[in-house]
Coordinates of C-alpha atoms and ligand atoms in Angstrom, one line a residue:
M1 CA -5.8 21.3 21.5
R2 CA -5.0 20.7 17.8
W3 CA -4.7 17.1 16.7
A4 CA -1.1 17.6 15.7
E5 CA -0.1 18.5 19.3
R6 CA -1.5 15.4 20.9
P7 CA 1.2 13.1 22.3
V8 CA 1.2 9.8 20.5
A9 CA 3.1 6.7 21.8
I10 CA 3.0 3.2 20.4
R11 CA 0.5 1.5 22.5
D12 CA -0.1 -2.2 23.2
Y13 CA -1.9 -3.3 20.1
M14 CA -4.0 -5.8 22.2
A15 CA -4.9 -3.3 24.9
V16 CA -8.6 -3.5 23.9
Q17 CA -10.1 -6.7 25.1
G18 CA -11.0 -9.2 22.4
R19 CA -8.7 -7.6 19.7
I20 CA -6.6 -10.2 17.9
H21 CA -3.3 -10.0 16.1
N22 CA -4.5 -9.0 12.7
F23 CA -2.3 -10.1 9.7
G24 CA -4.9 -9.4 7.1
A25 CA -3.8 -8.0 3.7
G26 CA -6.2 -5.1 3.6
P27 CA -8.2 -3.4 4.9
A28 CA -5.6 -4.0 7.5
V29 CA -4.7 -3.3 11.1
L30 CA -4.2 0.3 12.1
P31 CA -2.3 1.6 15.2
L32 CA -4.6 1.4 18.2
E33 CA -3.9 5.0 19.1
V34 CA -5.3 6.0 15.7
V35 CA -8.4 3.9 16.0
E36 CA -9.1 5.5 19.4
E37 CA -8.5 9.0 18.0
V38 CA -10.9 8.3 15.2
A39 CA -13.5 7.0 17.7
S40 CA -13.2 10.2 19.8
A41 CA -13.7 12.4 16.7
L42 CA -16.9 10.7 15.7
P43 CA -19.2 12.8 17.9
N44 CA -17.1 16.0 17.7
L45 CA -14.3 16.7 15.2
N46 CA -11.5 18.9 16.7
N47 CA -14.0 20.8 18.9
S48 CA -15.9 22.0 15.9
G49 CA -19.2 20.8 17.2
F50 CA -19.6 18.7 14.1
G51 CA -19.1 14.9 14.2
L52 CA -16.5 13.4 11.9
L53 CA -19.1 11.7 9.7
E54 CA -21.3 14.8 9.7
V55 CA -19.0 17.7 8.8
S56 CA -19.2 19.4 5.4
H57 CA -16.2 19.0 3.1
R58 CA -16.7 22.7 2.3
S59 CA -16.1 23.7 5.9
G60 CA -12.9 25.2 7.3
F61 CA -12.8 22.3 9.7
F62 CA -12.4 19.7 7.0
Q63 CA -10.2 22.0 4.9
D64 CA -7.7 21.9 7.9
V65 CA -7.9 18.1 7.8
I66 CA -7.2 17.7 4.1
D67 CA -4.4 20.4 4.1
S68 CA -2.8 18.6 7.1
A69 CA -2.9 15.2 5.3
R70 CA -1.4 16.7 2.1
D71 CA 1.4 18.5 4.0
R72 CA 2.2 15.4 6.0
I73 CA 2.5 13.1 3.0
R74 CA 4.7 15.7 1.3
R75 CA 7.0 15.8 4.3
I76 CA 7.1 12.0 5.0
L77 CA 7.8 11.1 1.4
T78 CA 9.9 14.2 0.5
I79 CA 7.7 15.0 -2.5
P80 CA 9.1 17.6 -4.8
E81 CA 7.2 20.9 -4.6
D82 CA 6.1 20.9 -8.2
Y83 CA 4.5 17.4 -7.8
H84 CA 0.7 17.2 -7.2
V85 CA -0.8 15.2 -4.4
L86 CA -4.4 14.0 -4.8
F87 CA -6.8 12.0 -2.6
L88 CA -9.2 10.2 -5.0
Q89 CA -11.8 7.5 -4.9
G90 CA -12.3 4.3 -7.0
G91 CA -9.3 2.5 -5.5
A92 CA -6.0 1.6 -7.2
S93 CA -8.2 -0.4 -9.6
T94 CA -9.5 2.9 -11.2
Q95 CA -5.9 4.1 -11.5
F96 CA -5.0 1.1 -13.7
Y97 CA -7.2 2.8 -16.4
M98 CA -6.8 6.4 -15.3
T99 CA -3.0 6.5 -15.6
A100 CA -3.1 5.2 -19.1
L101 CA -6.0 7.4 -20.1
N102 CA -4.2 10.5 -18.9
L103 CA -0.7 9.6 -20.1
L104 CA -1.3 7.9 -23.4
N105 CA -2.9 9.1 -26.6
K106 CA -4.6 6.4 -28.7
G107 CA -1.9 4.0 -30.0
D108 CA 0.9 5.3 -27.7
K109 CA 3.1 2.7 -26.2
A110 CA 3.7 1.7 -22.6
D111 CA 5.6 -1.3 -21.2
F112 CA 4.6 -3.2 -18.1
L113 CA 6.6 -5.4 -15.7
V114 CA 4.1 -8.1 -14.8
T115 CA 4.9 -9.5 -11.4
G116 CA 1.5 -10.6 -10.1
G117 CA -2.2 -10.3 -10.4
W118 CA -2.4 -6.6 -9.8
S119 CA 0.1 -5.8 -12.6
E120 CA -1.8 -8.1 -14.9
K121 CA -4.9 -6.1 -14.2
A122 CA -3.1 -2.8 -14.7
L123 CA -1.9 -4.0 -18.1
K124 CA -5.4 -5.2 -19.1
E125 CA -6.9 -1.8 -18.4
A126 CA -4.2 0.2 -20.1
L127 CA -4.7 -2.0 -23.2
R128 CA -8.0 -0.2 -23.6
I129 CA -6.1 2.9 -24.5
G130 CA -2.6 2.2 -25.8
D131 CA -0.2 -0.3 -27.3
C132 CA 0.8 -1.9 -24.1
V133 CA 2.9 -5.0 -23.6
S134 CA 4.5 -6.9 -20.8
A135 CA 8.3 -6.4 -21.0
W136 CA 8.7 -8.9 -18.2
D137 CA 6.3 -11.6 -17.0
D138 CA 7.0 -14.0 -14.2
S139 CA 3.8 -15.9 -14.3
G140 CA 5.6 -19.0 -15.6
N141 CA 7.6 -19.0 -12.4
G142 CA 4.6 -18.7 -10.1
F143 CA 5.3 -15.0 -9.6
K144 CA 8.1 -15.8 -7.2
S145 CA 10.3 -12.9 -8.1
V146 CA 10.6 -9.4 -9.5
P147 CA 13.3 -8.5 -12.1
V148 CA 16.1 -7.9 -9.7
G149 CA 19.0 -7.6 -12.2
G150 CA 17.1 -6.1 -15.2
G151 CA 16.7 -8.9 -17.8
F152 CA 14.0 -7.1 -19.7
E153 CA 13.9 -4.6 -22.6
I154 CA 11.9 -1.5 -22.8
R155 CA 10.7 -0.4 -26.2
E156 CA 12.6 2.8 -27.3
D157 CA 9.4 4.7 -27.9
A158 CA 7.5 3.5 -24.8
V159 CA 6.0 6.6 -23.1
Y160 CA 6.4 5.0 -19.7
V161 CA 7.0 1.8 -17.8
H162 CA 4.5 0.6 -15.2
Y163 CA 5.4 -1.6 -12.3
T164 CA 4.0 -2.8 -9.0
S165 CA 6.4 -2.1 -6.2
N166 CA 5.0 -4.7 -3.8
N167 CA 3.0 -7.8 -4.9
T168 CA 0.5 -8.2 -2.2
L169 CA -0.7 -11.6 -3.4
F170 CA 2.6 -13.3 -3.9
G171 CA 4.8 -11.6 -1.3
T172 CA 7.5 -10.1 -3.6
Q173 CA 8.9 -6.6 -3.7
Y174 CA 11.4 -4.5 -5.5
H175 CA 14.2 -3.4 -3.3
K176 CA 15.3 -0.8 -5.7
V177 CA 13.7 1.1 -8.5
P178 CA 13.7 -1.1 -11.7
E179 CA 16.3 -0.1 -14.3
A180 CA 14.0 1.2 -17.1
G181 CA 16.6 2.8 -19.3
G182 CA 15.6 6.3 -18.2
A183 CA 12.0 5.7 -19.2
H184 CA 9.3 7.6 -17.2
L185 CA 8.0 5.4 -14.4
V186 CA 4.5 4.8 -13.1
V187 CA 4.2 2.7 -9.9
D188 CA 1.4 1.0 -8.1
A189 CA 2.6 1.4 -4.6
S190 CA -0.6 0.3 -2.9
S191 CA 0.9 -2.2 -0.5
D192 CA 4.2 -0.6 0.5
I193 CA 3.7 3.2 0.4
C194 CA 5.2 4.8 3.5
G195 CA 6.5 1.4 4.6
V196 CA 9.7 1.2 2.6
P197 CA 12.0 3.8 1.0
L198 CA 10.5 5.5 -2.1
D199 CA 12.3 7.9 -4.4
V200 CA 9.4 10.0 -5.5
S201 CA 11.4 12.1 -7.9
A202 CA 12.4 9.0 -9.9
H203 CA 8.7 8.5 -10.7
D204 CA 6.1 10.4 -12.7
V205 CA 2.9 8.8 -11.3
I206 CA 2.7 7.0 -7.9
Y207 CA -0.7 5.7 -6.9
A208 CA -1.8 3.7 -3.8
G209 CA -5.0 2.6 -2.2
A210 CA -4.8 3.6 1.4
Q211 CA -6.2 0.5 3.0
K212 CA -2.9 -1.2 3.8
N213 CA -0.2 1.1 5.2
L214 CA -2.1 4.4 5.3
G215 CA -5.7 4.1 6.5
P216 CA -9.1 2.8 5.6
S217 CA -10.4 1.7 2.1
G218 CA -12.0 4.4 -0.1
V219 CA -9.1 6.8 -0.4
T220 CA -6.5 6.5 -3.2
L221 CA -3.4 8.6 -3.0
V222 CA -2.1 9.8 -6.4
I223 CA 1.2 11.7 -6.8
L224 CA 1.8 13.3 -10.2
S225 CA 4.9 15.0 -11.7
P226 CA 4.6 18.1 -13.9
W227 CA 5.5 15.8 -16.9
A228 CA 2.6 13.5 -16.1
V229 CA 0.2 16.5 -16.1
S230 CA 1.7 17.8 -19.4
R231 CA 0.8 14.6 -21.1
I232 CA -3.0 14.9 -20.5
G233 CA -5.0 15.3 -23.6
D234 CA -8.3 17.1 -24.2
D235 CA -11.9 15.8 -23.7
L236 CA -11.3 13.3 -21.0
P237 CA -14.4 12.4 -18.9
T238 CA -14.3 15.0 -16.1
M239 CA -13.9 12.7 -13.2
L240 CA -11.1 10.7 -15.0
D241 CA -9.0 13.8 -15.8
Y242 CA -6.4 14.4 -13.2
R243 CA -6.6 18.2 -13.9
T244 CA -10.1 18.3 -12.5
H245 CA -8.9 17.1 -9.1
I246 CA -5.7 19.2 -9.2
S247 CA -7.6 22.4 -9.8
K248 CA -10.1 21.7 -7.0
G249 CA -7.6 20.4 -4.4
S250 CA -9.2 16.9 -4.5
M251 CA -12.6 18.4 -3.8
F252 CA -14.3 18.7 -7.2
N253 CA -16.9 16.3 -5.8
T254 CA -17.5 15.1 -2.2
P255 CA -14.3 13.4 -1.1
N256 CA -14.1 10.6 1.3
T257 CA -14.0 12.9 4.3
F258 CA -13.8 10.1 6.9
G259 CA -11.0 8.3 5.0
I260 CA -8.9 11.4 4.6
F261 CA -9.3 12.1 8.3
V262 CA -8.0 8.7 9.2
L263 CA -5.2 9.0 6.7
D264 CA -4.1 12.2 8.4
R265 CA -4.1 10.5 11.8
V266 CA -2.0 7.6 10.5
L267 CA 0.4 10.0 8.9
S268 CA 0.6 11.9 12.2
W269 CA 1.3 8.7 14.0
I270 CA 4.1 7.9 11.5
E271 CA 5.6 11.4 12.0
M272 CA 5.5 11.0 15.8
N273 CA 7.1 7.6 15.7
G274 CA 10.3 8.3 13.8
G275 CA 8.8 9.3 10.4
L276 CA 9.4 7.2 7.3
E277 CA 12.8 6.0 8.7
G278 CA 11.1 4.8 11.9
A279 CA 8.4 2.9 9.9
I280 CA 11.1 1.3 7.7
E281 CA 13.1 0.2 10.6
R282 CA 10.1 -1.4 12.4
N283 CA 9.1 -3.1 9.1
R284 CA 12.6 -4.5 8.6
Q285 CA 12.6 -5.9 12.1
K286 CA 9.2 -7.5 11.8
A287 CA 10.1 -9.1 8.4
S288 CA 13.4 -10.4 9.6
L289 CA 11.9 -12.0 12.6
L290 CA 9.5 -13.9 10.4
Y291 CA 11.9 -14.8 7.6
D292 CA 14.4 -16.1 10.1
E293 CA 11.7 -18.5 11.4
L294 CA 10.8 -19.5 7.8
D295 CA 14.5 -20.2 7.1
R296 CA 15.1 -22.1 10.3
T297 CA 13.4 -25.3 9.3
T298 CA 12.2 -27.1 6.1
F299 CA 8.9 -27.5 7.8
W300 CA 8.1 -24.2 6.1
A301 CA 8.3 -23.5 2.4
P302 CA 8.6 -19.8 1.7
H303 CA 7.1 -18.7 -1.7
A304 CA 9.2 -15.8 -2.8
D305 CA 12.8 -16.0 -4.1
S306 CA 15.0 -14.7 -1.4
D307 CA 16.2 -11.6 -3.4
S308 CA 12.6 -10.6 -4.1
R309 CA 11.1 -11.1 -0.6
S310 CA 8.6 -8.6 0.5
L311 CA 8.8 -6.7 3.9
M312 CA 5.1 -6.2 3.8
N313 CA 3.4 -9.5 2.8
V314 CA 5.2 -12.7 3.7
T315 CA 3.9 -15.8 1.9
W316 CA 4.6 -19.4 2.6
R317 CA 3.3 -23.0 2.3
L318 CA 3.8 -25.7 4.8
A319 CA 6.1 -28.4 3.3
D320 CA 3.2 -30.8 4.1
E321 CA 0.3 -28.7 2.6
S322 CA -2.3 -31.0 4.2
K323 CA -1.4 -29.4 7.6
E324 CA -2.2 -25.8 6.5
S325 CA -5.8 -25.9 7.5
V326 CA -4.9 -27.1 11.0
F327 CA -2.3 -24.3 11.1
L328 CA -4.9 -21.7 10.3
E329 CA -7.4 -23.2 12.8
E330 CA -4.9 -23.3 15.7
A331 CA -3.6 -19.9 14.8
A332 CA -7.1 -18.4 15.1
E333 CA -7.5 -20.1 18.5
A334 CA -4.2 -18.5 19.5
G335 CA -5.6 -15.0 18.6
L336 CA -3.7 -14.8 15.2
G337 CA -6.1 -13.7 12.4
G338 CA -6.0 -12.9 8.7
L339 CA -3.3 -15.4 7.9
K340 CA -5.0 -17.3 5.0
G341 CA -3.0 -17.0 1.8
H342 CA -4.6 -15.5 -1.3
R343 CA -6.2 -18.2 -3.4
S344 CA -3.6 -17.6 -6.2
V345 CA -0.8 -18.9 -3.9
G346 CA -2.6 -20.7 -1.2
G347 CA -1.0 -21.5 2.1
I348 CA -0.2 -18.7 4.6
R349 CA 0.3 -15.0 4.2
A350 CA 1.2 -12.6 7.0
S351 CA 0.9 -8.9 6.2
L352 CA 3.2 -6.8 8.3
Y353 CA 2.0 -3.2 7.4
N354 CA 2.8 -0.2 9.4
G355 CA 0.0 -0.8 11.9
C356 CA 1.2 -4.3 12.7
S357 CA 3.2 -4.3 15.9
I358 CA 6.5 -6.2 16.6
E359 CA 4.7 -7.9 19.4
S360 CA 2.2 -9.4 16.9
V361 CA 5.0 -10.8 14.8
E362 CA 6.7 -12.2 18.0
S363 CA 3.4 -13.9 18.9
L364 CA 3.2 -15.4 15.4
V365 CA 6.7 -16.7 15.5
S366 CA 6.3 -18.3 18.9
F367 CA 3.1 -19.9 17.7
M368 CA 5.0 -21.3 14.6
V369 CA 7.8 -22.7 16.7
S370 CA 5.2 -24.4 18.9
F371 CA 3.2 -25.7 15.9
E372 CA 6.2 -27.3 14.4
S373 CA 7.2 -29.0 17.7
R374 CA 3.7 -30.4 17.9
H375 CA 3.1 -31.3 14.2
G376 CA 6.6 -31.7 12.8
Ligands
PLP1 C1 -0.7 -3.9 -5.3 C2 -2.2 -3.6 -5.3 N1 -2.7 -2.9 -6.4 C3 -4.0 -2.7 -6.5 C4 -4.9 -3.2 -5.6 C5 -6.4 -2.9 -5.8 O1 -6.7 -1.9 -4.9 P1 -8.2 -1.4 -4.8 O2 -9.0 -2.5 -4.1 O3 -8.0 -0.2 -3.9 O4 -8.7 -1.1 -6.1 C6 -4.4 -3.9 -4.5 C7 -5.4 -4.4 -3.5 O5 -5.1 -5.3 -2.7 C8 -3.0 -4.1 -4.4 O6 -2.6 -4.8 -3.3

């Protein structure tokens, strides 16, 4: 039986003994069905006789896997036919530099919307190539918001605008594409790809590390428009030139075969569970459960401004910060893990990516209600 034909249903996330509710920011929880499919492919991939970790990337067996992953992501995100889809390595962090290297000639301009630590890093790397500036920077406000109603100016001759669609550390997110005056858009969608709506054709480069919504670490999805490819100059280092990977179907060198397999299984799971719409609906439900609890009582102090709240990473402090370590200890005892906030915000962070179940969020919320009644 081919993988695509296997029935997939959302299974109890805790069905394996000892597994906890995992709210970690990445690598993050995957649907249990996917984890089990991966386990069963380890000794023998798709009846090929080759184990998943032992199969050649040059074999037809793996070619089927990568073709399937590419087709699925195209379907799920409605990627225009003339756009390219790549599975690269080096993480989103390599893309901070690679996007600028491919799109800018020395001295060309690009403008950045700086909404957190990751966009700061993207700007820092792009500065190695071009004349790059922050058109908007929320650091003075503790990165509590994204530019919801505009409020920034893009230089007329900027080649593109870069933004981070979801700020994993601070728990903020754009709920529509930023108004960039018609400029070309480059987005780091690492922490919300395939979890929220995404208008691919409004962008020229989309990149995302897979390890939050899409699979394990070690695979970076890159989507490129024909315009982006037309910008690429000559004499770039081979591995940093997008055309190298386009011409070889992401197999110029040995790709992350394991990671691409898992990615394909996660994408199949998404398709079998209502597609992108289904994922968005579940993510909205989970986020609203948790934000309702955060808004119920002043015991909690949510970090993000309400119009910039993320559906993927929910960040908050306790009004009495001295109780945060007890909160985390008791949460761990209750089987709720990965909740410690990033050091740049502190407090608590719950990541609600696609693999996180509604039951996990319900368990978190009932723990929070009980914690407040005991410590409030
Ligand atoms: C929004 C965002 N961009 C970039 C990165 C860096 O990704 P990588 O570790 O894959 O380089 C992360 C990682 O958490 C992220 O959340």
